Coordinates of C-alpha atoms and ligand atoms in Angstrom, one line a residue:
X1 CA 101.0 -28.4 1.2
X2 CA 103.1 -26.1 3.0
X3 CA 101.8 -24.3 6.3
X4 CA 103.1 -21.0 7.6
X5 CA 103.0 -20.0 11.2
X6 CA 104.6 -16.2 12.1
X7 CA 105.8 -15.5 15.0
X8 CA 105.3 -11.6 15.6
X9 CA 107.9 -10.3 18.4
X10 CA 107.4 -6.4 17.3
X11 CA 108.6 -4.7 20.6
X12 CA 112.1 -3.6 19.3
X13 CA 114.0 -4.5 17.2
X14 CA 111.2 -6.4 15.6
X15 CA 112.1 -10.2 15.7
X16 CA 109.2 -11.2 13.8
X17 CA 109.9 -14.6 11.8
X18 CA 108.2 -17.6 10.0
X19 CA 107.8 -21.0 10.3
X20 CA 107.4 -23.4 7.3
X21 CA 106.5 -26.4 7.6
X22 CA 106.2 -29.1 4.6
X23 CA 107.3 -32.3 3.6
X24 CA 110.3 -32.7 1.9
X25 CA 111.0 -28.7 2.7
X26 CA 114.6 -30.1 3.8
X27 CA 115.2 -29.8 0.3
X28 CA 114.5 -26.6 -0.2
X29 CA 116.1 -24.8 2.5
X30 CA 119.1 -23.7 0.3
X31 CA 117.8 -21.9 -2.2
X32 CA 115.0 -20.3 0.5
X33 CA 118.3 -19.3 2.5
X34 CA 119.8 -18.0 -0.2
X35 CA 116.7 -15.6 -1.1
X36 CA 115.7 -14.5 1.4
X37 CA 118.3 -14.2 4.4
X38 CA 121.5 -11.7 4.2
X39 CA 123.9 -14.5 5.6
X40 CA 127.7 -14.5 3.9
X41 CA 127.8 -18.1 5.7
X42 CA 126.3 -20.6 7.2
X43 CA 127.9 -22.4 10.2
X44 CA 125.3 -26.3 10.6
X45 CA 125.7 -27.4 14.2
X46 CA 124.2 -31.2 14.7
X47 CA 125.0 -34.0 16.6
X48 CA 126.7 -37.5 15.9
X49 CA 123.6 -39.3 14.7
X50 CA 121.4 -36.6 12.8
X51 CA 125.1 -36.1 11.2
X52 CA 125.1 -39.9 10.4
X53 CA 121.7 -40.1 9.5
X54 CA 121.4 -36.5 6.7
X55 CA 124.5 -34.3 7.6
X56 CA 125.9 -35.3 4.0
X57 CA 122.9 -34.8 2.1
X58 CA 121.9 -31.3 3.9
X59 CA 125.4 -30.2 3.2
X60 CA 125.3 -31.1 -0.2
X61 CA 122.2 -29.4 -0.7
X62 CA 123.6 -26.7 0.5
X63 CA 126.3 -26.4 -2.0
X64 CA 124.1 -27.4 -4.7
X65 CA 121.7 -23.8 -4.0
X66 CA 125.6 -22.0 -4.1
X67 CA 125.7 -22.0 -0.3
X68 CA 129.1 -22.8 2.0
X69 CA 129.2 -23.8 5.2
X70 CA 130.7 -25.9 7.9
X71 CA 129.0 -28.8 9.6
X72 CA 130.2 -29.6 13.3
X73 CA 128.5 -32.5 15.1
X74 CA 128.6 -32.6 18.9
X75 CA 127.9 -36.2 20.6
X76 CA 125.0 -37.3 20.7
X77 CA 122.7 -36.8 24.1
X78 CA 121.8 -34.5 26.4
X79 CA 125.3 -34.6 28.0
X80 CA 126.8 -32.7 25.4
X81 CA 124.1 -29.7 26.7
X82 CA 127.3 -28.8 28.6
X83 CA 129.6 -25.5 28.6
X84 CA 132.3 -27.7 26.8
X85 CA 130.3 -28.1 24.0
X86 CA 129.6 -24.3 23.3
X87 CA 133.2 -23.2 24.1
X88 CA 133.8 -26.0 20.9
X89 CA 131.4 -24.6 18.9
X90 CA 132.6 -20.9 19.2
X91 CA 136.5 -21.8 19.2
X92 CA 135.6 -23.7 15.8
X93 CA 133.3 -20.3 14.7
X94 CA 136.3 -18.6 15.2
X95 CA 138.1 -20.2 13.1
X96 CA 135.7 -20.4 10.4
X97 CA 136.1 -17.0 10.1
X98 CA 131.9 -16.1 11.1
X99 CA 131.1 -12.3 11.6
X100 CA 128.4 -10.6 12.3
X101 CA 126.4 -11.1 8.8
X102 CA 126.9 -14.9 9.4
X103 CA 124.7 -17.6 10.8
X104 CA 124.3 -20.2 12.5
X105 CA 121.7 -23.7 11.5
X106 CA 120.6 -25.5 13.9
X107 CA 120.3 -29.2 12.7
X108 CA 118.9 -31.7 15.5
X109 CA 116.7 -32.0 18.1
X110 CA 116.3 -29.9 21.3
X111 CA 120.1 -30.4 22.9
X112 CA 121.1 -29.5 19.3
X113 CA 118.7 -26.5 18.8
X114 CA 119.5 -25.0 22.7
X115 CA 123.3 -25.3 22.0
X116 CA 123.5 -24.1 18.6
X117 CA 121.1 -21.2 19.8
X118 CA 123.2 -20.5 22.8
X119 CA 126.3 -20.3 21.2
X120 CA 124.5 -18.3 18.2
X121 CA 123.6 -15.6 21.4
X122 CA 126.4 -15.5 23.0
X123 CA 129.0 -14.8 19.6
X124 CA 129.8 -11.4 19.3
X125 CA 127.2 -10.6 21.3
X126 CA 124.5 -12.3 19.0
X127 CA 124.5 -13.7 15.8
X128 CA 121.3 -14.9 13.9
X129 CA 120.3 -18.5 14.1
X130 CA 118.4 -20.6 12.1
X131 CA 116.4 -23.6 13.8
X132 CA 116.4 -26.9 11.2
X133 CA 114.6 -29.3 14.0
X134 CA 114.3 -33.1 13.7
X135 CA 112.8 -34.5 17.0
X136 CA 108.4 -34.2 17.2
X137 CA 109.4 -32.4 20.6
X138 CA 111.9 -30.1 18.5
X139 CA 109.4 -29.5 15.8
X140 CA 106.3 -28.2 18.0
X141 CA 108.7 -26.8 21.1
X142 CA 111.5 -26.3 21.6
X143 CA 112.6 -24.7 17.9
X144 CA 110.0 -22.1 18.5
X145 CA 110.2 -19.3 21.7
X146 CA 113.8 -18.5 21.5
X147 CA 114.8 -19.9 24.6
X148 CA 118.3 -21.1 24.6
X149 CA 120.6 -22.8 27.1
X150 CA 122.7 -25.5 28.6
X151 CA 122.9 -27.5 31.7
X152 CA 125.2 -27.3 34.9
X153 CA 126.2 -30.0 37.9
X154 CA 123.4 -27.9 39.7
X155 CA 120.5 -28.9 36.9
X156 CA 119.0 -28.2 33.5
X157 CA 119.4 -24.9 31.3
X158 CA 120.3 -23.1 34.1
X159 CA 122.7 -20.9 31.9
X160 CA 121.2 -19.6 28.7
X161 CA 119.8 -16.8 27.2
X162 CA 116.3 -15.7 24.9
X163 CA 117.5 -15.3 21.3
X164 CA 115.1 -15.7 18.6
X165 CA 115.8 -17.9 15.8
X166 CA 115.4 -16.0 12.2
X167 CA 113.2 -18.8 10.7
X168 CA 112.8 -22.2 11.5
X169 CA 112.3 -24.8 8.6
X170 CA 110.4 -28.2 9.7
X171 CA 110.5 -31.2 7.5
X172 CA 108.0 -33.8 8.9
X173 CA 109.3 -36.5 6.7
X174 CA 112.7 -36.3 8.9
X175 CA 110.6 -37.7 11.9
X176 CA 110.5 -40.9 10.5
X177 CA 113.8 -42.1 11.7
X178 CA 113.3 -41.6 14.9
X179 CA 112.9 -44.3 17.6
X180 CA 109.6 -44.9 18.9
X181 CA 110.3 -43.4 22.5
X182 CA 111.4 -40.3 21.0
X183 CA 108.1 -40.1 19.3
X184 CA 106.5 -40.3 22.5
X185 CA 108.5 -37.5 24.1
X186 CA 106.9 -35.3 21.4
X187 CA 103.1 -36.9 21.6
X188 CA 103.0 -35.6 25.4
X189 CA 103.8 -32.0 24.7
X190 CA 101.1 -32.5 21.6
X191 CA 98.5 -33.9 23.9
X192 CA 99.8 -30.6 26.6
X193 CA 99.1 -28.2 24.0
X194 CA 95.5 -29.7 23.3
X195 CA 95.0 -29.7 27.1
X196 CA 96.0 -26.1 27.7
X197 CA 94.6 -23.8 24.4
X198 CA 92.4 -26.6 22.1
X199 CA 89.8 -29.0 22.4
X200 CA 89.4 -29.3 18.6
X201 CA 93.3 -30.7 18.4
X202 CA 92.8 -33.0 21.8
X203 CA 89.7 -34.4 19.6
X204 CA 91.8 -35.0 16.8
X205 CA 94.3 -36.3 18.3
X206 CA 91.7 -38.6 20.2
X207 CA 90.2 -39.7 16.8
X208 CA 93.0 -40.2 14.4
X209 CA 95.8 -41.7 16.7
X210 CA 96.5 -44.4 14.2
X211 CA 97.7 -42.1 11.4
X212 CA 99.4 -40.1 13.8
X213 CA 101.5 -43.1 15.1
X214 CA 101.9 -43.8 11.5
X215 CA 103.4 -40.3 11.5
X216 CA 101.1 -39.6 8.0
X217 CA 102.4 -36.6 6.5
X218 CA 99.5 -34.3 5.7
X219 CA 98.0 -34.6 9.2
X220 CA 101.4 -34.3 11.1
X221 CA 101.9 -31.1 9.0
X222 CA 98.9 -29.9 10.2
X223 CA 99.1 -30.8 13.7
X224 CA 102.7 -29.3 14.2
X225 CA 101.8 -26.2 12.6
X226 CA 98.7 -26.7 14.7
X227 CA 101.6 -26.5 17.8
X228 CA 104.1 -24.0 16.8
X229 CA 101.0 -21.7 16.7
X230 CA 99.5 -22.2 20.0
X231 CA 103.2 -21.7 21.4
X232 CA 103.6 -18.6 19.1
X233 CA 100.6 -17.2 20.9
X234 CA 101.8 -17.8 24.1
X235 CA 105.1 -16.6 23.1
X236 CA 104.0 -13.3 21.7
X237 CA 102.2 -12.7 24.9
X238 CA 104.8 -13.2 27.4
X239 CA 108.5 -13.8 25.4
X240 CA 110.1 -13.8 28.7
X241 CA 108.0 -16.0 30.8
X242 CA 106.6 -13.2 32.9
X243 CA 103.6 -14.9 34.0
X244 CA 101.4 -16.5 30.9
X245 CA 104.4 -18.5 29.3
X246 CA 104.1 -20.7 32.4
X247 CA 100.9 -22.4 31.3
X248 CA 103.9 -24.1 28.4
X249 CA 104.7 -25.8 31.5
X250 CA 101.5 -28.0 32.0
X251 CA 102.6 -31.3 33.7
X252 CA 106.0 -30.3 33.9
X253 CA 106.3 -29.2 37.8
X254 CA 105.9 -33.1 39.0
X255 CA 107.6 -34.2 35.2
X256 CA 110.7 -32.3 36.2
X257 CA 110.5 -34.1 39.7
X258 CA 109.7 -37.2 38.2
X259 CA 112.9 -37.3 35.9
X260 CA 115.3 -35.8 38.3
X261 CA 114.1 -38.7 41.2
X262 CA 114.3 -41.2 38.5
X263 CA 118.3 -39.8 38.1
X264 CA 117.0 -39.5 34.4
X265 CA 116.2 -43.1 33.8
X266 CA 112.4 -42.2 33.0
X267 CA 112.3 -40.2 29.6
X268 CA 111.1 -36.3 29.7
X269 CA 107.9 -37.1 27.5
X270 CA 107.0 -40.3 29.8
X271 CA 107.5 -37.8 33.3
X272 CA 105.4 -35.3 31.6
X273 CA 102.7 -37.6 30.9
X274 CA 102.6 -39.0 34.8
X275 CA 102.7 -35.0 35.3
X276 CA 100.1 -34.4 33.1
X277 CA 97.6 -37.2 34.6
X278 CA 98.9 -35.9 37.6
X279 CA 97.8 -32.5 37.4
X280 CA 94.5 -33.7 35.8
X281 CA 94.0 -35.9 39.6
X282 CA 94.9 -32.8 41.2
X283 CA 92.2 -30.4 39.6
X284 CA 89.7 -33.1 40.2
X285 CA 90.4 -33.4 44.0
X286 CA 90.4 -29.7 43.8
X287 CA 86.9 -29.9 42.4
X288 CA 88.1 -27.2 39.3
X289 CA 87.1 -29.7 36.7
X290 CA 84.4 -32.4 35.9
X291 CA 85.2 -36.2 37.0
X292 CA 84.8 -37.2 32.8
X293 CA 87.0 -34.6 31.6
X294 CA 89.9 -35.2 33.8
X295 CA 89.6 -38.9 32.7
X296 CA 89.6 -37.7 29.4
X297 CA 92.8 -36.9 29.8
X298 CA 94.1 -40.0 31.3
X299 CA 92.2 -41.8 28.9
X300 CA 93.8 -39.6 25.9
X301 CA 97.9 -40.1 27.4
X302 CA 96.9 -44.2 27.5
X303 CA 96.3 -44.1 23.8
X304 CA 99.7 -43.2 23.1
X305 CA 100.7 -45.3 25.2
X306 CA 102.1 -42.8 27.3
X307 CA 102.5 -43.5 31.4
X308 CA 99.6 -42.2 33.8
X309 CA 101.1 -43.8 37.0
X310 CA 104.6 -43.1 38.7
X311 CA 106.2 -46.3 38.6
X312 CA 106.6 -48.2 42.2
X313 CA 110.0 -47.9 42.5
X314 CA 109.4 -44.4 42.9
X315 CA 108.7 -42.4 46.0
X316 CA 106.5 -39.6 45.9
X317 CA 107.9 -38.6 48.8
X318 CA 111.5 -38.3 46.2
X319 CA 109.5 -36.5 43.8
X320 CA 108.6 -33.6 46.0
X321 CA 111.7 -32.9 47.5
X322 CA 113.1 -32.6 43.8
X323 CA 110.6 -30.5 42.7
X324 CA 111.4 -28.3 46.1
X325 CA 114.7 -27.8 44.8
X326 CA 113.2 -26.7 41.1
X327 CA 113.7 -23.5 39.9
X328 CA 110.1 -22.5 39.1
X329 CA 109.0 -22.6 42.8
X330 CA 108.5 -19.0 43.6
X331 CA 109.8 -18.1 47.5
X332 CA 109.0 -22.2 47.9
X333 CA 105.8 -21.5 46.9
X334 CA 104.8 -24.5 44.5
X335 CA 103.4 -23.3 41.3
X336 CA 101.0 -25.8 39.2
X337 CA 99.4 -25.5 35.9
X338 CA 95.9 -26.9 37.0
X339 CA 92.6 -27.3 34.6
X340 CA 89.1 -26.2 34.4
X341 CA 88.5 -28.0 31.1
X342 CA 90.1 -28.9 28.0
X343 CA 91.4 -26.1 26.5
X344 CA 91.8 -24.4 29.5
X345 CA 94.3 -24.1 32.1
X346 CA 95.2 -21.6 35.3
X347 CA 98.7 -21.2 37.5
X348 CA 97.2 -22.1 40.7
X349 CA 99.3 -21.8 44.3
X350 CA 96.9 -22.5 46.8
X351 CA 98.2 -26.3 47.1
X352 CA 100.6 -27.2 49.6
X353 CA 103.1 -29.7 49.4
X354 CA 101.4 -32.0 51.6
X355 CA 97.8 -31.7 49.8
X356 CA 99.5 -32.7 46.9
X357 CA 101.4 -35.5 48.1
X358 CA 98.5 -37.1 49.7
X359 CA 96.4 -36.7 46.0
X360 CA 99.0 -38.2 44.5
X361 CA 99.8 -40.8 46.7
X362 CA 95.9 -41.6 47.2
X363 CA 95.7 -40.9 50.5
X364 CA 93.4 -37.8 50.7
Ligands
NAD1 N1 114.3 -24.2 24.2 C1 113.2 -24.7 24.6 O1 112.2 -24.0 24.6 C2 113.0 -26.1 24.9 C3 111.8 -26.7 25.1 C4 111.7 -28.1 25.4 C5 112.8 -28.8 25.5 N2 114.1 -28.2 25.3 C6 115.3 -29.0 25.4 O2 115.3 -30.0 24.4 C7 116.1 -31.1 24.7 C8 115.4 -32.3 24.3 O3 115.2 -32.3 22.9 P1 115.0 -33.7 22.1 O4 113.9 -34.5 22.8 O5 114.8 -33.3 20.7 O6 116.3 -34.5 22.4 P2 117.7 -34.7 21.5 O7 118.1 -33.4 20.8 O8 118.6 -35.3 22.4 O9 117.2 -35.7 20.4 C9 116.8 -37.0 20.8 C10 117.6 -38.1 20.1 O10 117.1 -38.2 18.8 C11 118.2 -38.2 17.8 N3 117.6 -37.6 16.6 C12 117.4 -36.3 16.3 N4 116.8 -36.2 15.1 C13 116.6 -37.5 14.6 C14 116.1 -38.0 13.5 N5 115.4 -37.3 12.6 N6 116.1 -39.4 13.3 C15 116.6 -40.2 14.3 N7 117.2 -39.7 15.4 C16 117.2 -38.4 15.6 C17 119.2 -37.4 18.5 O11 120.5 -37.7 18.0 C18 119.1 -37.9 20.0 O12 119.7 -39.1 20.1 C19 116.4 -30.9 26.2 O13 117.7 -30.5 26.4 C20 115.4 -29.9 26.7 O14 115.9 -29.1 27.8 C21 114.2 -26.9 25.1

């Protein structure tokens, strides 16, 4: 069955769009397009292997609903998430001939969907966009919010621009080609939205982990429409991450440390886990939550198999000074999504460096 989650960004001009979600929507996407959105043509940004893997068929579903457009596949990887890439893109729009009443499909996970969105912003000032995402972490983040970017030497997204996407069509049945670790990146933002807005989805996702792993369609259709709404509430709140959008980033302050220390060898869903347990150690030394329900949430990230513990190797003492150097520390002032219970999470910055580094590191 499909699901429909709406995104409502009224404050002018009213950017107010849905989600669908269904399996096997991929192959109705054409003929939706062509009903319901004013675009003369479509311009599908994706990368090598999404390309490989569907970038024939979409196209030619495309063209079968009486629809033309370009596809242009960018390498693979986060290193494409680079200036380069975009000035491709919009030389290659250019010459494509896209105006004004064109648009652009996003067709790929995250690196695809921030690029594609970037260059979408940026293009005569703004063109619409079209999110078509095909990682989990795509599907319940980052197709949803409108944030839009790409990296520099000096670190992550730190060019980029908010642009909502116009609609955003998620197929769950694409998620089966994906490798097992990119599964995972996608389970630990699940498990962060359960942690920060729902008990009932941290229980579900407690009780039915198997089918989940199995990636069964029904319930993942559920559980990501389940997502894209709590991150469309947060979203409609704060669009511009003035204060509440911050609680999105829930195990992220020591996950960004953890992956930049690591040079990027751990993967973003494992450093948000270790974040995530972390955070849940923190509010318990803090005494802001019950000794059984921060476990909970240990317990809940070691059923997916996800990492609780930063790996030896690893120096906390590396950790902090990346996440010194992070952009969210306001004035140097570290910031941390803490939790009272599940379901319910604060900004807190009464904890200094060196409170947290002995937590972490046991020593306190
Ligand atoms: N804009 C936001 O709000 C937001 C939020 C979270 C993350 N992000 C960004 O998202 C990016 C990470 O996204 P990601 O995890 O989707 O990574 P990704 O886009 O690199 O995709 C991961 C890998 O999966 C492959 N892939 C994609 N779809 C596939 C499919 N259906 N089957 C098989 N393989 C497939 C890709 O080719 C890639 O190799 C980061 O750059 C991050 O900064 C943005």
């Amino acid at each position: 069955m499909m699901e429909t989650v709406t995104i409502h960004l009224k404050s002018p001009p009213d950017r107010t769009y849905d989600i669908l979600i269904e399996s096997g929507l991929i192959r109705k996407i054409g003929s939706d397009l062509q009903a319901h959105q004013s675009g003369n043509r479509y311009f599908v940004v994706t990368d090598t292997n999404v390309a490989d893997l569907i970038g024939k068929e979409f196209m030619g579903l495309l063209r079968a609903a009486g629809i033309q457009g370009d596809l242009f596949a960018i390498p693979a990887g986060e290193t494409s998430k680079r200036w380069k890439s975009v000035s491709r893109i919009t030389e290659r729009m250019t010459t494509f001939g896209l105006d004004r009443r064109s648009a652009v499909i996003a067709l790929g996970g995250g690196v695809v969907g921030d690029i594609a969105g970037f260059a979408a912003a940026i293009y005569m000032r703004g063109i619409p966009y079209i999110q078509v995402p095909t990682t989990l972490l795509a599907q319940i983040d980052s197709s949803v919010g409108g944030k839009t970017g790409i990296d520099t030497d000096r670190g992550k997204n730190l060019l980029g621009a908010f642009h909502q996407p116009t609609k955003v069509y998620i197929d769950p049945n694409l998620l089966r080609s994906l490798p097992e670790a990119e599964i995972k990146n996608g389970m630990a933002e699940m498990i962060k939205y359960a942690v920060i807005k729902d008990p009932e989805l941290f229980d579900t996702l407690n009780r039915h982990s198997s089918q989940i792993l199995r990636l069964e369609a029904s319930l993942m259709t559920r559980l990501i429409a389940r997502c894209c709404e709590i991150k469309g509430e947060v979203v409609e709140k704060d669009e511009k991450e003035g204060g509440l959008r911050r609680i999105l980033n829930f195990g992220h302050t020591v996950g960004h440390g953890i992956e930049a220390a690591s040079d990027f060898a751990i993967p973003h869903g494992a450093a948000v886990s270790i974040g995530m347990a972390a955070a849940a150690k923190l509010s318990r030394a803090e005494r802001l939550i019950a000794e059984d329900e921060a476990q909970k949430i240990i317990d809940l990230l070691r059923q997916y198999r996800l990492p609780v513990e930063v790996p030896p190797s690893l120096e906390w003492t590396r950790i902090l000074g990346h996440m010194k150097s992070d952009k969210k520390f306001v004035d140097k002032t570290p910031l941390f999504v803490l939790v009272k219970r599940i379901g319910e999470v604060f900004v807190y910055d009464k904890l200094g460096l060196d409170r947290v580094e002995a937590v972490l590191s046991d020593r306190h």
